Short mmCIF file of C-alpha atoms and ligand atoms in Angstrom, two decimals:
data_model
loop_
_atom_site.label_atom_id
_atom_site.label_comp_id
_atom_site.label_asym_id
_atom_site.label_seq_id
_atom_site.Cartn_x
_atom_site.Cartn_y
_atom_site.Cartn_z
CA MET A 27 79.86 35.41 138.60
CA ASN A 28 82.66 37.00 138.32
CA TYR A 29 81.72 40.14 136.34
CA ARG A 30 82.24 43.82 138.31
CA HIS A 31 80.87 46.72 137.07
CA ALA A 32 83.28 49.06 138.80
CA TYR A 33 85.93 48.20 136.51
CA HIS A 34 83.83 49.36 133.43
CA ALA A 35 81.41 52.13 134.58
CA GLY A 36 81.40 55.19 132.38
CA ASN A 37 83.42 53.36 129.56
CA PHE A 38 81.69 54.24 125.71
CA ALA A 39 79.20 51.00 126.34
CA ASP A 40 77.65 52.53 129.28
CA VAL A 41 77.64 56.14 127.58
CA LEU A 42 75.75 54.54 124.52
CA LYS A 43 73.28 52.50 126.95
CA HIS A 44 72.74 55.32 129.48
CA ALA A 45 72.05 57.84 126.98
CA VAL A 46 69.38 55.94 125.18
CA LEU A 47 67.98 55.20 128.56
CA ALA A 48 67.57 58.60 129.58
CA LEU A 49 66.02 59.44 126.31
CA VAL A 50 63.41 57.11 126.66
CA ILE A 51 62.97 58.43 130.06
CA ALA A 52 62.60 61.60 128.81
CA TYR A 53 59.82 60.66 126.28
CA LEU A 54 57.73 58.52 129.13
CA LYS A 55 57.40 61.72 130.98
CA ARG A 56 55.79 63.46 127.98
CA LYS A 57 52.43 61.77 129.65
CA GLU A 58 51.29 62.73 133.26
CA ALA A 59 50.55 58.63 133.51
CA PRO A 60 53.14 56.98 135.96
CA PHE A 61 55.51 54.41 134.16
CA ARG A 62 57.94 51.95 135.81
CA VAL A 63 61.47 51.26 135.18
CA ILE A 64 62.65 47.44 135.29
CA ASP A 65 66.52 47.03 135.63
CA THR A 66 67.27 43.26 135.56
CA HIS A 67 70.92 43.93 136.22
CA ALA A 68 71.38 46.95 137.81
CA GLY A 69 74.97 46.67 139.24
CA THR A 70 75.54 48.73 142.39
CA GLY A 71 74.12 52.10 141.45
CA ARG A 72 77.03 54.70 141.81
CA TYR A 73 80.63 54.19 141.15
CA ARG A 74 83.81 56.24 142.23
CA LEU A 75 85.87 56.86 139.36
CA THR A 76 88.88 57.33 141.31
CA SER A 77 88.62 53.68 142.68
CA GLU A 78 90.91 50.90 142.60
CA GLU A 79 88.79 49.18 139.99
CA ALA A 80 88.01 52.11 137.75
CA ALA A 81 91.97 53.21 137.96
CA LYS A 82 92.74 49.80 136.68
CA THR A 83 91.15 49.97 133.42
CA GLY A 84 90.82 53.55 133.05
CA GLU A 85 87.79 52.81 130.63
CA TRP A 86 85.82 55.59 131.85
CA LYS A 87 88.25 58.15 130.54
CA SER A 88 87.96 57.05 126.83
CA GLY A 89 83.80 57.21 127.86
CA ILE A 90 82.01 59.87 129.96
CA GLY A 91 85.80 61.32 130.23
CA ARG A 92 85.67 62.48 126.23
CA LEU A 93 82.10 64.16 127.16
CA LEU A 94 82.55 65.81 130.31
CA GLY A 95 86.18 65.03 131.58
CA PRO A 96 88.51 68.15 132.27
CA ASP A 97 90.13 68.25 128.43
CA ALA A 98 86.64 67.12 126.60
CA GLN A 99 85.77 70.11 124.29
CA PRO A 100 81.98 71.28 124.29
CA LEU A 101 79.81 69.45 122.66
CA PRO A 102 77.96 70.63 119.37
CA ALA A 103 74.38 72.33 120.23
CA GLY A 104 72.17 69.70 118.59
CA VAL A 105 74.23 66.96 120.40
CA ALA A 106 74.25 68.63 123.83
CA ARG A 107 70.54 69.14 123.36
CA GLN A 108 69.97 65.50 122.83
CA LEU A 109 72.05 64.47 125.62
CA ARG A 110 70.84 66.68 128.03
CA PRO A 111 68.84 64.15 130.14
CA TYR A 112 71.68 61.94 130.31
CA LEU A 113 74.29 64.69 131.18
CA ASP A 114 71.95 65.97 133.62
CA ALA A 115 71.90 62.70 135.51
CA ILE A 116 75.86 62.77 135.56
CA ARG A 117 75.63 66.37 137.07
CA ALA A 118 73.41 65.51 139.73
CA ALA A 119 75.69 62.63 140.54
CA ASN A 120 78.58 65.12 141.11
CA PRO A 121 77.11 67.99 143.29
CA ASP A 122 80.50 69.53 143.52
CA GLY A 123 80.89 70.11 139.89
CA GLY A 124 83.80 67.50 139.03
CA LEU A 125 83.53 64.17 137.48
CA ASP A 126 84.07 61.90 140.54
CA PHE A 127 81.22 59.68 140.49
CA TYR A 128 79.75 57.90 137.65
CA PRO A 129 75.66 56.76 138.41
CA GLY A 130 74.75 53.36 137.01
CA SER A 131 71.58 52.74 135.30
CA PRO A 132 69.19 52.59 138.58
CA LEU A 133 70.57 55.98 139.59
CA ILE A 134 70.43 57.43 136.16
CA ALA A 135 66.59 56.35 136.12
CA LEU A 136 65.61 57.63 139.52
CA SER A 137 67.76 60.88 138.76
CA LEU A 138 65.14 61.71 135.69
CA MET A 139 62.00 59.99 136.92
CA ARG A 140 58.95 62.03 138.53
CA PRO A 141 57.39 61.26 141.93
CA GLN A 142 55.02 58.89 140.51
CA ASP A 143 57.17 56.93 138.73
CA THR A 144 58.78 53.84 140.02
CA LEU A 145 61.90 51.49 139.96
CA VAL A 146 62.73 47.93 140.19
CA ALA A 147 66.50 47.35 140.38
CA ASN A 148 67.49 43.31 140.63
CA GLU A 149 70.91 42.62 141.08
CA LEU A 150 72.13 39.00 142.07
CA HIS A 151 75.46 39.54 143.21
CA PRO A 152 75.37 39.74 146.93
CA GLU A 153 78.06 42.34 147.31
CA ASP A 154 77.00 44.48 144.58
CA LEU A 155 73.27 44.10 145.67
CA SER A 156 74.35 45.35 149.32
CA ARG A 157 75.86 48.56 147.62
CA LEU A 158 72.76 48.89 145.08
CA ARG A 159 70.79 48.75 148.44
CA SER A 160 72.76 51.19 150.51
CA CYS A 161 72.64 53.38 147.27
CA ILE A 162 68.86 53.73 146.32
CA GLY A 163 67.30 51.59 148.93
CA GLY A 164 66.06 54.90 150.76
CA ASP A 165 64.27 56.01 147.75
CA ARG A 166 60.50 55.51 148.35
CA ARG A 167 60.18 54.99 144.34
CA ALA A 168 62.49 52.25 144.41
CA LYS A 169 62.42 48.55 144.97
CA VAL A 170 65.43 46.61 145.08
CA THR A 171 65.43 42.62 144.36
CA GLY A 172 68.22 40.08 144.24
CA LEU A 173 66.79 37.41 142.00
CA ASP A 174 68.06 35.65 138.99
CA ALA A 175 67.63 38.38 136.19
CA TRP A 176 65.70 35.84 134.35
CA VAL A 177 63.31 35.15 136.81
CA ALA A 178 62.69 38.37 138.02
CA LEU A 179 61.94 39.42 134.45
CA LYS A 180 58.99 36.70 134.32
CA SER A 181 57.90 37.55 137.85
CA LEU A 182 57.87 41.26 137.40
CA LEU A 183 56.28 41.76 134.06
CA PRO A 184 53.72 43.21 133.13
CA PRO A 185 53.78 46.52 135.44
CA ARG A 186 50.94 47.52 137.12
CA GLU A 187 51.22 51.00 135.20
CA ARG A 188 50.93 49.20 131.93
CA ARG A 189 53.84 51.28 130.68
CA GLY A 190 57.78 51.83 131.13
CA VAL A 191 60.81 50.52 129.91
CA VAL A 192 62.68 47.37 130.61
CA LEU A 193 66.66 47.69 130.52
CA VAL A 194 68.48 44.01 130.18
CA ASP A 195 72.12 44.54 130.60
CA PRO A 196 73.56 40.95 131.22
CA PRO A 197 77.36 41.13 131.74
CA PHE A 198 77.78 38.18 128.85
CA GLU A 199 80.58 36.28 130.63
CA GLU A 200 79.45 33.07 130.07
CA ALA A 201 78.88 30.86 126.65
CA GLY A 202 75.12 31.07 125.36
CA GLU A 203 74.21 34.16 126.85
CA LEU A 204 73.34 35.95 123.62
CA GLU A 205 70.93 32.84 123.21
CA ARG A 206 69.55 33.50 126.65
CA ALA A 207 68.88 37.16 126.28
CA CYS A 208 66.87 36.44 123.02
CA THR A 209 64.82 33.99 124.99
CA GLY A 210 64.26 36.31 127.92
CA LEU A 211 63.20 38.99 125.79
CA ALA A 212 60.73 36.44 124.05
CA GLN A 213 59.25 35.36 127.41
CA ALA A 214 58.87 39.00 128.46
CA LEU A 215 57.27 40.10 125.26
CA LYS A 216 54.49 37.28 125.87
CA ARG A 217 53.82 38.94 129.23
CA PHE A 218 54.09 42.94 128.26
CA SER A 219 54.10 43.17 124.60
CA THR A 220 53.47 47.12 125.10
CA GLY A 221 56.94 47.51 126.86
CA ILE A 222 60.02 49.22 125.64
CA TYR A 223 62.93 46.88 126.16
CA LEU A 224 66.58 48.20 126.20
CA LEU A 225 68.41 44.96 125.23
CA TRP A 226 72.48 45.73 125.57
CA TYR A 227 75.09 43.81 123.98
CA PRO A 228 78.79 43.58 123.21
CA ILE A 229 80.46 42.99 120.05
CA LYS A 230 83.55 41.20 120.15
CA ASP A 231 83.47 38.55 117.12
CA VAL A 232 80.72 39.44 114.39
CA LYS A 233 79.66 35.90 113.82
CA PRO A 234 77.60 35.37 116.85
CA ILE A 235 76.12 38.72 116.39
CA GLY A 236 74.89 37.78 113.30
CA ARG A 237 73.09 34.94 114.42
CA PHE A 238 71.79 36.95 117.28
CA HIS A 239 70.14 39.61 114.94
CA ALA A 240 68.73 36.82 113.02
CA ARG A 241 67.07 35.01 116.02
CA LEU A 242 65.69 38.42 117.35
CA ALA A 243 64.07 39.10 114.03
CA THR A 244 61.80 35.87 114.65
CA LEU A 245 60.42 37.27 117.94
CA GLY A 246 57.67 38.56 116.62
CA ALA A 247 58.21 42.17 117.70
CA PRO A 248 57.14 44.40 114.88
CA LYS A 249 59.37 47.55 115.66
CA MET A 250 63.14 46.59 116.72
CA LEU A 251 65.45 49.49 116.16
CA ARG A 252 69.49 48.51 116.49
CA VAL A 253 72.08 50.84 117.52
CA GLU A 254 75.48 50.15 117.24
CA LEU A 255 78.83 51.65 118.22
CA MET A 256 82.21 50.36 117.06
CA ILE A 257 85.36 51.92 118.64
CA GLU A 258 87.67 49.89 116.56
CA ARG A 259 87.54 47.19 113.83
CA ALA A 260 86.16 43.98 115.34
CA THR A 261 89.59 41.93 114.11
CA ASN A 262 90.16 40.78 117.76
CA PRO A 263 87.47 38.77 119.30
CA ASP A 264 88.81 38.82 122.54
CA ARG A 265 88.13 42.91 123.08
CA LEU A 266 85.16 44.99 123.36
CA ASN A 267 85.80 46.50 120.01
CA GLY A 268 81.81 47.72 120.03
CA CYS A 269 78.62 47.25 121.40
CA GLY A 270 74.95 47.70 120.65
CA LEU A 271 71.46 47.94 121.83
CA VAL A 272 68.08 46.61 120.66
CA ILE A 273 65.26 48.52 121.31
CA VAL A 274 62.04 47.09 121.14
CA ASN A 275 59.04 49.07 120.84
CA PRO A 276 60.86 52.61 120.80
CA PRO A 277 59.45 55.84 121.04
CA TYR A 278 58.76 57.21 117.70
CA THR A 279 61.21 60.12 118.02
CA LEU A 280 64.05 58.11 119.38
CA GLU A 281 65.41 57.04 116.09
CA GLY A 282 65.96 60.87 115.15
CA GLU A 283 67.33 61.76 118.59
CA ILE A 284 69.73 58.92 118.39
CA ALA A 285 70.74 59.95 114.56
CA ALA A 286 71.61 63.32 116.03
CA VAL A 287 74.54 62.19 118.50
CA LEU A 288 75.38 58.85 117.49
CA PRO A 289 78.37 60.14 114.96
CA GLU A 290 79.43 62.42 117.64
CA LEU A 291 79.78 60.03 120.05
CA GLU A 292 81.86 57.70 117.66
CA ARG A 293 84.21 60.35 116.84
CA ARG A 294 84.87 61.14 120.55
CA MET A 295 84.96 57.58 121.87
CA ALA A 296 86.59 55.62 118.76
CA ALA A 297 90.00 54.06 119.88
CA ARG A 298 92.94 55.96 117.99
CA GLY A 299 93.86 54.91 114.63
CA ALA A 300 91.43 51.97 114.55
CA GLY A 301 88.18 51.14 112.23
CA SER A 302 85.31 52.73 114.18
CA GLY A 303 81.83 52.68 112.75
CA ASN A 304 77.98 53.01 113.77
CA ARG A 305 74.94 51.80 112.74
CA LEU A 306 71.22 52.68 113.11
CA ASP A 307 68.87 50.54 111.40
CA TRP A 308 65.59 48.73 111.97
CA ILE A 309 65.66 44.89 112.43
CA GLU A 310 62.82 43.49 110.12
CA PRO A 311 60.63 40.42 111.47
CA SER A 312 61.37 37.17 109.62
CA PRO A 313 59.12 34.55 110.08
CA ALA A 314 61.76 31.82 110.29
CA GLN A 315 65.24 32.00 110.52
CA ALA A 316 66.73 31.08 107.24
CA PRO A 317 69.67 28.65 108.08
CA GLY A 318 72.75 30.95 108.44
CA GLY A 319 70.85 33.92 107.23
CA ALA A 320 70.91 37.35 108.49
CA PRO A 321 67.73 39.78 109.02
CA GLN A 322 67.22 42.01 106.34
CA ILE A 323 68.26 45.44 107.55
CA LYS A 324 67.59 48.77 105.95
CA ARG A 325 71.07 50.21 106.61
CA ARG A 326 74.30 48.96 106.46
CA MET A 327 76.90 49.92 109.49
CA ARG A 328 78.95 52.87 108.37
CA THR A 329 82.50 52.35 108.79
CA SER A 330 84.40 55.88 109.28
CA ARG A 331 87.44 55.06 109.26
C1 SAM B 16 76.62 45.24 132.94
S1 SAM B 16 76.59 45.12 134.65
C2 SAM B 16 74.95 46.30 135.13
C3 SAM B 16 75.50 47.45 134.79
C4 SAM B 16 74.14 48.44 135.04
N1 SAM B 16 73.14 47.89 134.17
C5 SAM B 16 74.51 49.77 134.62
O1 SAM B 16 74.34 50.29 133.30
O2 SAM B 16 74.65 50.61 135.45
C6 SAM B 16 75.86 43.42 134.95
C7 SAM B 16 75.30 43.11 136.19
O3 SAM B 16 74.47 41.79 136.44
C8 SAM B 16 75.06 41.19 137.38
N2 SAM B 16 74.19 40.00 137.30
C9 SAM B 16 75.25 39.07 136.59
N3 SAM B 16 74.29 37.83 136.10
C10 SAM B 16 73.00 38.17 137.06
C11 SAM B 16 71.89 37.28 136.83
N4 SAM B 16 71.93 35.89 136.40
N5 SAM B 16 70.82 38.13 137.37
C12 SAM B 16 70.71 39.56 137.83
N6 SAM B 16 72.01 40.26 137.97
C13 SAM B 16 73.24 39.40 137.21
C14 SAM B 16 76.23 41.61 137.54
O4 SAM B 16 76.62 41.17 138.82
C15 SAM B 16 76.46 42.79 137.26
O5 SAM B 16 76.41 43.79 138.49
#
């Protein structure tokens, strides 16, 4: 386990993932009934953007820095409206008004949740787990666990509330993690088929991603929305050229909300002079994976430059 999120917190991938998480939580709050957020790979909860780790990569500057940093232009009104829950959570983590801290997924969730809602935040890395406990352990709505995520996923589902969102955000540092994520999602869906799932994935080399989508299509979930943001053309498989989220059982409002913000996120976060793009479409269920075949999709990736 070499991956440490402190190097990457607030980058373009976090912005996409956390903006969608915030929209899902905002939707769940429309009903009074309590819900649960399950965060299988929670990280430490809060990241100091002036830390040595954050300074080493500077990734946050071309992520959250382009939305809320000192040089960021104001957002168009429609985009600001949709991003409001997310940006409110970032502002809540920076009570002095600057951008010194970036809240991770468990802190964003807690900042948007109500007293009746609950969070289970799971993290395996012992140091990060200890930081996570110090960050959110005092909140009576939160339970912190230190299990392997795939074990946690099985033991935590279904939640007592029978409504909620499960964020699956692995580091993808080992071979076979895309496959592992598909298997984990399939097992989770058997236990909690009506849950909302957000599965984040990196886009480095595009070929394994095609196989991943094809496998997802065979899981039997009737509704799977896919959103992808490319900050540069995927010509170098060693780089994080883009990322995506598969959203199982998305709220009916989510596709329109993401469509309203995605072009602006791409415009702001695209690497200079490279071929950025975005995609928002549905993965069509397919009975079995055709050899080498990709799942049917309703819309193709839009490449902007
Ligand atoms: C991408 S980071 C999580 C970021 C966090 N979800 C956020 O959005 O703020 C992935 C985390 O998973 C942890 N991790 C790695 N393997 C794990 C496993 N098998 N089970 C649980 N956590 C794991 C890593 O230590 C790391 O903190």
